[in-house]
Each structure stands twice: as C-alpha cells, then as structure tokens.
Amino acid sequence: MTLEDVKTAYDTQDVPMDKLTAVIDQAVVKTAPKRKRLNWWQTSLIGVGAVAAAFTLVLNTSYSFASAAERMPVVRDAVKVLLFREYKHVDKTSYADIKVPLLTNLGSTELADKLNASYASEGRALYDAFMNKTAETPKSLTQTYQEKVNNDQLLVLERRQEMSMADTATKLSYTTIDKQRGLVLTLPMLFKSNDYQTILRDYVNKQIAASDKYDTPVEAISKAQTFYINSRGQLVLVFQRGDIAAMYVGPVEMTIPTDLIDSQLVSHEYVK
C-alpha cells in the first residue's frame, strides 16, 4: 500500500457526522484501563458524537466558524491554531476554563470544518457535563491546547484536559494532520500490516520491565493507541495517567526507535 492508496481510502470514507470523533480524533480514549479513575471524563464525552451534527448546524448559522474567523487577526498562508471559544465558570466551590481550538488555513476546508466541529462539540459537551453537577463532577476542569509540531508537512495539535477532585488527573489528546494531503493520520495508516502492534507491545513492555518508574505491562497496542509524530519524525506513543505507571506519575510518552519499525512502515514520508 502506498501513501496515495492511503489517501484514496481516506477520501472515499463515508463517515457520518455522529461518528466523526471516533474516526478523526484518535486521541479520545475509547475504553478505560482497569486502574484509571476517569469515569466522569468518559461519561461526559459519550454525547460528543451525538451532538456533533446539531452543533455543526448552529456553527454554520448564528455562530459560524466563518464569522469567528472574520474576528480573528489576519493570518496569511501559514496554518494556525487560534482560540475559537472559551467556556469559563467560577463559583465558591468549582472552576472551569475550557479553551476550544480553531484550525485556520489548513488547505482542506472540508477537513478543517470536520475537525473544528469535533473540537467545538467536545468543548461544549465538557462544559455542559461540568455544569450539570453530580457527585462525580470534578471541582475544577481545564482544557488547553498547543501546536506540538507545525512544520511544512505536519501539524500536531495537543489538547490537554486536567480535572481536580481529591487529586489532579490529566488526559492528553493528539491530532496529527498531513497538511499537504489533507488527512488525519491514524496509527494503522503508517504500517503495511498489523504486525506493528506486536512489535510495539513487546518494545513497550521491555521498557516497562527495565524501569522502576513503570509497573503495569500492556496487553496490546490497539489501533486507537494515542500517538503523535514529533518534530524529528519519530513515532511517540502516549499512555494516559494510570495506564502503565502509578497515578502520580501522570501521562507517559515513549519514543519508538525508527529502526525497530523500519521494515513495517509503508514509507518514510512521516516516520523518518
């Protein structure tokens, strides 16, 4: 399979709007590891896909991305990540500050619209869940974002959510975008076959066994594993808080040696 084959398969996907998050937002965790105590996060995000289509309609009418972009500073050819909206709440017992990113000048307007709608839906769903207070609602919730990588080929957008109850939990999400081809990279796109899953699992478990910092081997590396490609063209796997280490350690990143996966790669277009 060549990269053009990958793009063709990507372009011909018929993805309903209500399933958009599962397809393009590879960093949203779909299942919780046994030791993770992020139930509020998981339940609050269940409605993200369901509200995406309706929210997109609103965005395209009274509160459109186009109108928001008109209020932004003039940005020329470079792809930029700007602040689309910020949800804030402060009272005597709770605090929320949720920043929603807006991708501009991406080249593919269709992809930018889908991603922006997904981010907006997620931000709104987080805010609504926070305001609908229950016993599991955190005392504080923040979401920030940053351009992890933004070069001629790739844009990697990191979204960081932090919630505080008895302690503070962090969840990281990444969207890795090929700006030239107008597609969001997923882990399976990078490899010729599924053999990479075993190779990555064995490498990760070897690192876990060799370090006192980690204590829980992984059973498998799923196709939805959180990852990004760094500025040096290296594949980085991201494990959420509690996945492979004690909760106090927080999220863990593992950079994969390219020579380990070289024979499995479709090409060296992305991973160098």
Short mmCIF file of N, CA and C in Angstrom, two decimals, residues 175-271:
data_model
loop_
_atom_site.label_atom_id
_atom_site.label_comp_id
_atom_site.label_asym_id
_atom_site.label_seq_id
_atom_site.Cartn_x
_atom_site.Cartn_y
_atom_site.Cartn_z
N THR A 175 -4.06 15.23 17.56
CA THR A 175 -4.48 15.08 16.17
C THR A 175 -3.26 15.36 15.31
N THR A 176 -2.84 14.37 14.53
CA THR A 176 -1.68 14.52 13.65
C THR A 176 -2.17 14.66 12.22
N ILE A 177 -1.92 15.81 11.61
CA ILE A 177 -2.51 16.15 10.32
C ILE A 177 -1.42 16.30 9.26
N ASP A 178 -1.61 15.62 8.13
CA ASP A 178 -0.77 15.85 6.95
C ASP A 178 -1.37 17.05 6.23
N LYS A 179 -0.73 18.19 6.34
CA LYS A 179 -1.27 19.42 5.76
C LYS A 179 -1.25 19.39 4.24
N GLN A 180 -0.30 18.68 3.66
CA GLN A 180 -0.17 18.65 2.21
C GLN A 180 -1.25 17.79 1.55
N ARG A 181 -1.59 16.67 2.19
CA ARG A 181 -2.58 15.75 1.62
C ARG A 181 -3.98 15.96 2.20
N GLY A 182 -4.07 16.72 3.26
CA GLY A 182 -5.38 17.00 3.84
C GLY A 182 -6.01 15.80 4.50
N LEU A 183 -5.25 15.11 5.36
CA LEU A 183 -5.81 13.96 6.07
C LEU A 183 -5.25 13.87 7.48
N VAL A 184 -6.01 13.23 8.34
CA VAL A 184 -5.59 12.97 9.71
C VAL A 184 -4.96 11.58 9.75
N LEU A 185 -3.76 11.52 10.29
CA LEU A 185 -3.05 10.24 10.34
C LEU A 185 -3.57 9.40 11.50
N THR A 186 -3.75 8.12 11.23
CA THR A 186 -4.04 7.15 12.27
C THR A 186 -2.87 6.19 12.33
N LEU A 187 -2.74 5.47 13.40
CA LEU A 187 -1.61 4.56 13.57
C LEU A 187 -1.55 3.49 12.48
N PRO A 188 -2.67 2.83 12.13
CA PRO A 188 -2.60 1.81 11.09
C PRO A 188 -2.16 2.34 9.73
N MET A 189 -2.41 3.62 9.44
CA MET A 189 -2.00 4.19 8.16
C MET A 189 -0.50 4.13 7.94
N LEU A 190 0.25 4.11 9.01
CA LEU A 190 1.71 4.19 8.91
C LEU A 190 2.35 2.85 8.55
N PHE A 191 1.60 1.75 8.69
CA PHE A 191 2.20 0.43 8.61
C PHE A 191 1.59 -0.43 7.51
N LYS A 192 2.39 -1.40 7.04
CA LYS A 192 1.97 -2.29 5.96
C LYS A 192 0.95 -3.32 6.44
N SER A 193 1.08 -3.75 7.67
CA SER A 193 0.20 -4.79 8.21
C SER A 193 0.02 -4.55 9.70
N ASN A 194 -0.72 -5.44 10.35
CA ASN A 194 -0.97 -5.30 11.78
C ASN A 194 0.17 -5.84 12.64
N ASP A 195 1.23 -6.31 12.02
CA ASP A 195 2.36 -6.85 12.79
C ASP A 195 2.98 -5.80 13.71
N TYR A 196 2.82 -4.54 13.34
CA TYR A 196 3.40 -3.47 14.16
C TYR A 196 2.88 -3.50 15.59
N GLN A 197 1.65 -3.97 15.78
CA GLN A 197 1.05 -3.97 17.11
C GLN A 197 1.84 -4.86 18.08
N THR A 198 2.27 -6.01 17.58
CA THR A 198 3.06 -6.91 18.42
C THR A 198 4.44 -6.34 18.68
N ILE A 199 5.05 -5.75 17.65
CA ILE A 199 6.39 -5.16 17.80
C ILE A 199 6.37 -4.03 18.82
N LEU A 200 5.38 -3.16 18.72
CA LEU A 200 5.28 -2.04 19.65
C LEU A 200 4.97 -2.52 21.06
N ARG A 201 4.08 -3.49 21.19
CA ARG A 201 3.75 -4.02 22.52
C ARG A 201 4.99 -4.60 23.19
N ASP A 202 5.75 -5.39 22.44
CA ASP A 202 6.94 -6.01 23.03
C ASP A 202 7.97 -4.96 23.44
N TYR A 203 8.12 -3.92 22.62
CA TYR A 203 9.08 -2.87 22.96
C TYR A 203 8.64 -2.12 24.21
N VAL A 204 7.38 -1.76 24.26
CA VAL A 204 6.86 -1.03 25.42
C VAL A 204 7.02 -1.86 26.69
N ASN A 205 6.69 -3.13 26.63
CA ASN A 205 6.80 -3.98 27.82
C ASN A 205 8.25 -4.18 28.24
N LYS A 206 9.15 -4.17 27.28
CA LYS A 206 10.58 -4.26 27.61
C LYS A 206 11.02 -3.01 28.39
N GLN A 207 10.53 -1.84 27.97
CA GLN A 207 10.86 -0.60 28.68
C GLN A 207 10.24 -0.59 30.07
N ILE A 208 9.05 -1.11 30.18
CA ILE A 208 8.37 -1.16 31.48
C ILE A 208 9.14 -2.05 32.44
N ALA A 209 9.58 -3.21 31.95
CA ALA A 209 10.32 -4.15 32.80
C ALA A 209 11.67 -3.60 33.24
N ALA A 210 12.24 -2.73 32.42
CA ALA A 210 13.59 -2.21 32.70
C ALA A 210 13.59 -0.97 33.59
N SER A 211 12.43 -0.46 33.93
CA SER A 211 12.37 0.80 34.69
C SER A 211 11.53 0.66 35.95
N ASP A 212 11.99 1.26 37.02
CA ASP A 212 11.22 1.29 38.26
C ASP A 212 10.06 2.27 38.18
N LYS A 213 10.09 3.11 37.16
CA LYS A 213 9.06 4.14 37.01
C LYS A 213 7.73 3.54 36.57
N TYR A 214 7.78 2.43 35.83
CA TYR A 214 6.57 1.81 35.29
C TYR A 214 6.28 0.51 36.02
N ASP A 215 5.02 0.13 36.07
CA ASP A 215 4.68 -1.08 36.83
C ASP A 215 3.60 -1.95 36.22
N THR A 216 3.05 -1.56 35.08
CA THR A 216 1.95 -2.34 34.51
C THR A 216 2.17 -2.61 33.03
N PRO A 217 2.49 -3.86 32.65
CA PRO A 217 2.67 -4.18 31.23
C PRO A 217 1.38 -3.97 30.45
N VAL A 218 1.52 -3.69 29.16
CA VAL A 218 0.34 -3.53 28.31
C VAL A 218 -0.01 -4.88 27.68
N GLU A 219 -1.28 -5.15 27.58
CA GLU A 219 -1.73 -6.40 26.97
C GLU A 219 -1.67 -6.32 25.46
N ALA A 220 -1.89 -5.14 24.92
CA ALA A 220 -1.89 -4.96 23.47
C ALA A 220 -1.75 -3.48 23.15
N ILE A 221 -1.29 -3.20 21.93
CA ILE A 221 -1.31 -1.85 21.38
C ILE A 221 -2.46 -1.80 20.38
N SER A 222 -3.48 -1.06 20.69
CA SER A 222 -4.65 -1.04 19.83
C SER A 222 -4.45 -0.10 18.65
N LYS A 223 -5.31 -0.21 17.67
CA LYS A 223 -5.25 0.68 16.52
C LYS A 223 -5.60 2.12 16.92
N ALA A 224 -6.26 2.27 18.06
CA ALA A 224 -6.64 3.59 18.54
C ALA A 224 -5.66 4.14 19.57
N GLN A 225 -4.50 3.52 19.70
CA GLN A 225 -3.49 3.98 20.65
C GLN A 225 -3.17 5.46 20.43
N THR A 226 -3.11 6.22 21.50
CA THR A 226 -2.75 7.63 21.41
C THR A 226 -1.30 7.76 20.97
N PHE A 227 -1.06 8.62 19.98
CA PHE A 227 0.29 8.78 19.46
C PHE A 227 0.41 10.14 18.78
N TYR A 228 1.64 10.51 18.47
CA TYR A 228 1.90 11.61 17.56
C TYR A 228 3.27 11.41 16.94
N ILE A 229 3.59 12.19 15.93
CA ILE A 229 4.91 12.16 15.30
C ILE A 229 5.61 13.46 15.67
N ASN A 230 6.78 13.35 16.29
CA ASN A 230 7.44 14.55 16.78
C ASN A 230 8.19 15.30 15.68
N SER A 231 8.83 16.39 16.04
CA SER A 231 9.48 17.25 15.05
C SER A 231 10.69 16.60 14.40
N ARG A 232 11.18 15.50 14.99
CA ARG A 232 12.30 14.76 14.42
C ARG A 232 11.84 13.59 13.56
N GLY A 233 10.53 13.48 13.38
CA GLY A 233 9.99 12.40 12.56
C GLY A 233 9.96 11.07 13.28
N GLN A 234 9.88 11.08 14.60
CA GLN A 234 9.83 9.85 15.39
C GLN A 234 8.41 9.58 15.88
N LEU A 235 8.06 8.32 15.91
CA LEU A 235 6.76 7.92 16.44
C LEU A 235 6.80 7.95 17.96
N VAL A 236 5.83 8.63 18.56
CA VAL A 236 5.75 8.73 20.02
C VAL A 236 4.41 8.15 20.47
N LEU A 237 4.45 7.13 21.31
CA LEU A 237 3.24 6.58 21.91
C LEU A 237 2.98 7.29 23.23
N VAL A 238 1.71 7.60 23.49
CA VAL A 238 1.34 8.32 24.70
C VAL A 238 0.38 7.45 25.51
N PHE A 239 0.74 7.22 26.76
CA PHE A 239 -0.09 6.43 27.67
C PHE A 239 -0.68 7.36 28.72
N GLN A 240 -1.98 7.23 28.92
CA GLN A 240 -2.66 8.13 29.85
C GLN A 240 -2.30 7.80 31.31
N ARG A 241 -2.62 8.72 32.16
CA ARG A 241 -2.36 8.56 33.59
C ARG A 241 -2.94 7.24 34.09
N GLY A 242 -2.09 6.42 34.71
CA GLY A 242 -2.53 5.15 35.27
C GLY A 242 -2.45 3.98 34.32
N ASP A 243 -2.14 4.21 33.05
CA ASP A 243 -2.09 3.11 32.08
C ASP A 243 -0.96 2.14 32.38
N ILE A 244 0.26 2.66 32.54
CA ILE A 244 1.42 1.80 32.72
C ILE A 244 2.24 2.17 33.96
N ALA A 245 1.82 3.19 34.66
CA ALA A 245 2.56 3.65 35.84
C ALA A 245 1.58 4.10 36.90
N ALA A 246 2.10 4.30 38.09
CA ALA A 246 1.25 4.78 39.19
C ALA A 246 0.59 6.09 38.81
N MET A 247 -0.56 6.37 39.40
CA MET A 247 -1.34 7.54 39.03
C MET A 247 -0.55 8.84 39.18
N TYR A 248 0.31 8.90 40.22
CA TYR A 248 1.03 10.15 40.47
C TYR A 248 2.05 10.48 39.37
N VAL A 249 2.43 9.48 38.58
CA VAL A 249 3.41 9.70 37.52
C VAL A 249 2.82 10.55 36.40
N GLY A 250 1.52 10.42 36.17
CA GLY A 250 0.87 11.16 35.10
C GLY A 250 1.00 10.47 33.76
N PRO A 251 0.68 11.15 32.67
CA PRO A 251 0.82 10.55 31.33
C PRO A 251 2.28 10.23 31.03
N VAL A 252 2.48 9.19 30.23
CA VAL A 252 3.83 8.74 29.89
C VAL A 252 3.99 8.72 28.37
N GLU A 253 5.09 9.29 27.87
CA GLU A 253 5.41 9.24 26.45
C GLU A 253 6.57 8.26 26.23
N MET A 254 6.49 7.47 25.17
CA MET A 254 7.58 6.59 24.77
C MET A 254 7.90 6.84 23.30
N THR A 255 9.13 7.26 23.03
CA THR A 255 9.59 7.47 21.66
C THR A 255 10.11 6.15 21.10
N ILE A 256 9.58 5.75 19.95
CA ILE A 256 9.91 4.45 19.37
C ILE A 256 11.10 4.61 18.42
N PRO A 257 12.16 3.80 18.59
CA PRO A 257 13.28 3.86 17.64
C PRO A 257 12.81 3.48 16.24
N THR A 258 13.13 4.30 15.27
CA THR A 258 12.64 4.05 13.92
C THR A 258 13.18 2.75 13.35
N ASP A 259 14.42 2.38 13.70
CA ASP A 259 14.98 1.13 13.16
C ASP A 259 14.21 -0.09 13.65
N LEU A 260 13.50 0.05 14.76
CA LEU A 260 12.70 -1.06 15.28
C LEU A 260 11.51 -1.36 14.38
N ILE A 261 10.93 -0.32 13.78
CA ILE A 261 9.71 -0.48 12.99
C ILE A 261 9.94 -0.22 11.51
N ASP A 262 11.19 -0.01 11.13
CA ASP A 262 11.52 0.39 9.76
C ASP A 262 10.91 -0.54 8.71
N SER A 263 11.04 -1.83 8.90
CA SER A 263 10.56 -2.79 7.90
C SER A 263 9.04 -2.85 7.84
N GLN A 264 8.36 -2.31 8.84
CA GLN A 264 6.90 -2.36 8.89
C GLN A 264 6.24 -1.11 8.30
N LEU A 265 7.03 -0.05 8.10
CA LEU A 265 6.46 1.21 7.64
C LEU A 265 6.04 1.17 6.18
N VAL A 266 4.94 1.84 5.86
CA VAL A 266 4.52 1.99 4.47
C VAL A 266 5.58 2.76 3.69
N SER A 267 6.12 3.81 4.31
CA SER A 267 7.18 4.60 3.72
C SER A 267 7.82 5.42 4.84
N HIS A 268 8.79 6.25 4.48
CA HIS A 268 9.41 7.13 5.45
C HIS A 268 8.91 8.58 5.25
N GLU A 269 7.72 8.70 4.70
CA GLU A 269 7.13 10.01 4.48
C GLU A 269 6.90 10.74 5.79
N TYR A 270 6.49 9.99 6.81
CA TYR A 270 6.16 10.61 8.09
C TYR A 270 7.17 10.24 9.17
N VAL A 271 7.37 8.95 9.36
CA VAL A 271 8.35 8.48 10.35
C VAL A 271 9.69 8.32 9.65
#
